[in-house]
Coordinates of C-alpha atoms in Angstrom, one line a residue:
X285 CA 149.5 187.2 183.7
X286 CA 146.1 187.0 182.0
X287 CA 144.2 189.7 180.2
X288 CA 140.5 190.5 180.6
X289 CA 139.5 187.5 178.4
X290 CA 141.5 185.1 180.6
X291 CA 144.0 184.2 177.9
X292 CA 147.6 184.4 179.0
X293 CA 148.9 186.3 176.0
X294 CA 150.6 189.3 177.6
X295 CA 153.3 187.3 179.4
X296 CA 154.2 185.7 176.1
X297 CA 154.6 189.1 174.4
X298 CA 156.7 190.3 177.2
X299 CA 158.9 187.2 176.8
X300 CA 159.2 188.0 173.1
X301 CA 160.2 191.6 173.8
X302 CA 162.9 190.4 176.2
X303 CA 164.2 187.9 173.7
X304 CA 164.3 190.6 170.9
X305 CA 166.2 192.9 173.3
X306 CA 168.7 190.2 174.2
X307 CA 169.3 188.9 170.6
X308 CA 168.7 192.0 168.5
X309 CA 166.4 190.5 165.9
X310 CA 162.9 189.1 165.5
X311 CA 164.2 186.0 163.7
X312 CA 166.7 185.1 166.5
X313 CA 164.1 185.7 169.2
X314 CA 161.5 183.6 167.4
X315 CA 164.0 180.7 167.0
X316 CA 165.0 181.0 170.7
X317 CA 161.3 180.9 171.8
X318 CA 160.4 178.1 169.4
X319 CA 157.8 180.1 167.5
X320 CA 157.5 180.9 163.8
X321 CA 159.1 184.1 162.4
X322 CA 155.7 185.2 161.1
X323 CA 154.0 184.8 164.5
X324 CA 156.7 186.9 166.1
X325 CA 156.7 189.5 163.3
X326 CA 152.9 189.8 163.6
X327 CA 153.1 190.2 167.4
X328 CA 155.7 193.0 167.0
X329 CA 153.5 194.8 164.6
X330 CA 150.5 194.4 166.7
X331 CA 152.3 195.8 169.7
X332 CA 153.6 198.8 167.9
X333 CA 150.2 199.5 166.3
X334 CA 148.6 199.7 169.7
X335 CA 151.2 201.6 171.6
X336 CA 152.5 205.2 171.2
X337 CA 155.4 205.8 171.3
X338 CA 156.4 202.4 169.9
X339 CA 158.0 199.8 172.1
X340 CA 160.3 198.6 169.3
X341 CA 162.2 200.2 166.4
X342 CA 163.8 198.6 163.4
X343 CA 167.2 199.7 162.1
X344 CA 168.9 198.6 158.8
X345 CA 172.4 197.1 158.9
X346 CA 173.9 194.8 161.4
X347 CA 175.3 191.3 161.0
X348 CA 171.9 189.9 159.9
X349 CA 171.1 192.8 157.6
X350 CA 169.1 194.6 160.2
X351 CA 168.2 194.7 163.9
X352 CA 165.2 195.3 166.1
X353 CA 165.7 197.2 169.3
X354 CA 163.6 198.0 172.3
X355 CA 162.9 201.7 172.9
X356 CA 163.3 203.3 176.3
X357 CA 159.5 203.1 176.6
X358 CA 159.7 199.3 175.8
X359 CA 162.4 198.7 178.5
X360 CA 160.4 200.7 181.0
X361 CA 157.2 198.8 180.3
X362 CA 159.0 195.4 180.7
X363 CA 160.6 196.5 183.9
X364 CA 157.2 197.7 185.2
X365 CA 155.6 194.4 184.1
X366 CA 158.2 192.3 185.9
X367 CA 157.9 194.4 189.1
X368 CA 154.1 194.0 189.0
X369 CA 154.4 190.3 188.4
X370 CA 156.8 189.9 191.4
X371 CA 155.0 192.1 193.8
X372 CA 151.4 191.6 192.7
X373 CA 150.2 190.6 196.2
X374 CA 152.0 193.4 197.9
X375 CA 151.7 196.5 195.8
X376 CA 148.4 197.7 197.3
X377 CA 150.2 198.6 200.6
X378 CA 152.5 201.1 199.1
X379 CA 152.4 201.7 195.3
X380 CA 152.2 205.5 195.1
X381 CA 155.6 205.8 193.4
X382 CA 154.7 203.1 190.9
X383 CA 151.2 204.2 189.8
X384 CA 152.3 205.9 186.6
X385 CA 154.1 202.7 185.3
X386 CA 151.4 200.4 186.5
X387 CA 148.6 202.5 184.9
X388 CA 150.5 202.4 181.6
X389 CA 151.0 198.7 182.0
X390 CA 147.3 198.0 182.7
X391 CA 146.3 200.0 179.6
X392 CA 148.8 198.0 177.5
X393 CA 147.6 194.7 178.8
X394 CA 144.0 195.6 177.9
X395 CA 145.1 196.6 174.4
X396 CA 147.1 193.4 173.8
X397 CA 144.5 191.1 175.3
X398 CA 141.8 192.4 172.8
X399 CA 140.9 189.5 170.4
X400 CA 139.3 190.2 167.0
X401 CA 139.2 188.8 163.5
X402 CA 140.3 192.2 162.2
X403 CA 143.8 192.0 160.9
X404 CA 144.5 195.7 161.3
X405 CA 144.4 197.5 164.7
X406 CA 145.6 201.0 164.9
X407 CA 145.6 203.3 167.9
X408 CA 144.9 207.0 167.4
X409 CA 143.5 210.2 169.0
X410 CA 140.2 211.7 168.1
X411 CA 140.7 215.1 166.3
X412 CA 137.3 215.7 164.8
X413 CA 133.7 214.4 165.1
X414 CA 130.8 215.3 162.7
X415 CA 127.2 214.3 163.4
X416 CA 124.3 213.8 161.1
X417 CA 120.7 212.7 161.8
X418 CA 121.6 209.0 162.1
X419 CA 125.3 208.6 161.7
X420 CA 128.5 210.3 162.8
X421 CA 132.0 210.6 161.4
X422 CA 135.0 210.3 163.7
X423 CA 138.5 211.1 162.5
X424 CA 141.6 209.8 164.3
X425 CA 145.2 211.0 164.1
X426 CA 147.2 207.8 163.6
X427 CA 150.6 209.6 163.4
X428 CA 151.9 213.0 162.5
X429 CA 150.4 213.0 159.0
X430 CA 148.0 210.0 158.8
X431 CA 144.3 210.4 159.4
X432 CA 141.6 207.7 159.5
X433 CA 137.9 208.4 159.4
X434 CA 135.2 206.0 160.6
X435 CA 131.4 206.1 160.1
X436 CA 129.5 205.0 163.2
X437 CA 126.0 205.6 164.6
X438 CA 125.3 208.7 166.7
X439 CA 124.4 206.4 169.6
X440 CA 127.8 204.7 169.5
X441 CA 129.5 208.1 169.4
X442 CA 127.7 209.0 172.7
X443 CA 128.1 205.6 174.4
X444 CA 131.9 205.4 173.8
X445 CA 132.4 209.1 174.7
X446 CA 134.3 209.8 171.5
X447 CA 135.2 213.5 171.9
X448 CA 138.3 215.4 170.7
X449 CA 141.4 214.2 172.6
X450 CA 140.1 210.8 173.4
X451 CA 142.2 207.8 172.5
X452 CA 140.5 205.1 170.4
X453 CA 141.3 202.0 168.3
X454 CA 140.5 201.6 164.7
X455 CA 140.0 198.0 163.4
X456 CA 139.5 196.8 159.9
X457 CA 140.0 193.6 158.0
X458 CA 142.8 193.1 155.6
X459 CA 140.3 192.0 152.9
X460 CA 138.6 195.4 153.1
X461 CA 141.8 197.3 152.1
X462 CA 142.4 198.3 148.5
X463 CA 146.0 199.0 147.5
X464 CA 147.3 201.4 144.9
X465 CA 150.7 202.8 143.9
X466 CA 151.4 206.1 145.8
X467 CA 152.1 207.9 142.5
X468 CA 148.7 207.1 141.0
X469 CA 145.7 209.4 141.4
X470 CA 143.2 206.6 141.7
X471 CA 139.5 207.6 141.9
X472 CA 137.8 205.6 144.7
X473 CA 134.8 205.8 147.0
X474 CA 137.2 205.0 149.9
X475 CA 137.4 207.9 152.3
X476 CA 140.7 206.9 153.8
X477 CA 144.1 206.9 152.0
X478 CA 147.1 205.8 154.2
X479 CA 150.4 205.6 152.4
X480 CA 153.8 204.2 153.2
X481 CA 156.4 201.7 152.0
X482 CA 155.9 198.0 151.4
X483 CA 157.7 196.1 154.2
X484 CA 156.6 192.6 153.3
X485 CA 154.9 190.6 150.6
X486 CA 153.7 187.1 151.5
X487 CA 152.5 185.1 148.5
X488 CA 150.0 182.3 149.2
X489 CA 148.4 179.7 147.0
X490 CA 145.3 181.8 146.3
X491 CA 146.1 185.3 147.4
X492 CA 148.9 187.4 148.8
X493 CA 149.3 189.5 151.9
X494 CA 151.1 192.9 151.5
X495 CA 152.1 194.9 154.6
X496 CA 152.6 198.7 154.3
X497 CA 154.8 200.4 156.9
X498 CA 153.8 204.0 157.7
X499 CA 155.6 206.6 159.8
X500 CA 155.9 205.8 163.5
X501 CA 156.4 202.0 162.7
X502 CA 152.6 201.6 162.2
X503 CA 151.6 198.8 159.8
X504 CA 148.6 198.0 157.6
X505 CA 148.0 194.6 156.0
X506 CA 146.0 194.0 152.9
X507 CA 144.9 190.9 151.0
X508 CA 145.2 191.0 147.2
X509 CA 144.9 188.4 144.5
X510 CA 148.0 186.9 142.9
X511 CA 147.0 188.6 139.7
X512 CA 146.9 192.0 141.4
X513 CA 150.2 191.4 143.0
X514 CA 151.8 190.7 139.7
X515 CA 149.9 193.5 137.9
X516 CA 151.0 196.1 140.4
X517 CA 154.5 194.8 140.7
X518 CA 154.3 194.7 144.5
X519 CA 157.7 194.5 146.1
X520 CA 159.5 195.4 149.3
X521 CA 160.3 199.2 149.4
X522 CA 157.6 200.2 147.0
X523 CA 155.6 203.3 147.8
X524 CA 152.0 202.1 148.2
X525 CA 148.7 203.4 149.6
X526 CA 146.0 201.6 151.4
X527 CA 142.4 202.7 150.6
X528 CA 139.8 202.0 153.3
X529 CA 136.1 203.0 153.3
X530 CA 135.0 204.8 156.4
X531 CA 132.1 202.3 156.8
X532 CA 134.6 199.4 157.0
X533 CA 136.3 200.8 160.1
X534 CA 135.2 199.7 163.5
X535 CA 136.1 201.9 166.5
X536 CA 136.9 200.8 170.1
X537 CA 137.9 202.4 173.4
X538 CA 139.5 201.2 176.6

């Protein structure tokens, strides 16, 4: 089924979720579907960043050194999707018992269909707004401890209806993220400091991509130079913080 932009991405992601549930790992699912591991890995992170509670969880151990499993929420969402797919022409006649699942599914489809050049997309809940003569500050709760503040115009604040309790999406480019070891008290003009453990370092010819995993299986990607990667000693499992200026964060709503 297609999202609002007409690109059939949602069905592909559901197929990926089903393959992961059947095979127990992202790599095995990617191989079965004929896609690259990185594409599958990015899709999993994007799904979990936009959905709360997460649809997938990762556990260490297993025959391949680790496994990825669907949560109960993930299984319910797939089941709802397949029901909707099979009964799309007939649900209008009697869908009162299905409304909760279908509403959740439609929200998920809108989130996953969103296309943007921003590498990072995090879902959160507005917990505070502060207004000035021209601009406004909006703070989102990303998980139990993480907070992310964005600076937007007062006009945008009103137009998007950003009030306390409203869900919103924070988008920012990987190139706008500064990384620093968690044990360093780095002075920076960046308003936001989100910390976690390095889950992946991908070294390229010019620069490197480092991914930080936070609580709740939320991920942040940053682009650093190869020199910075070496100087910081970036490695999997390292405690690392992402620093993001509030002015670099774009907010969106359903």
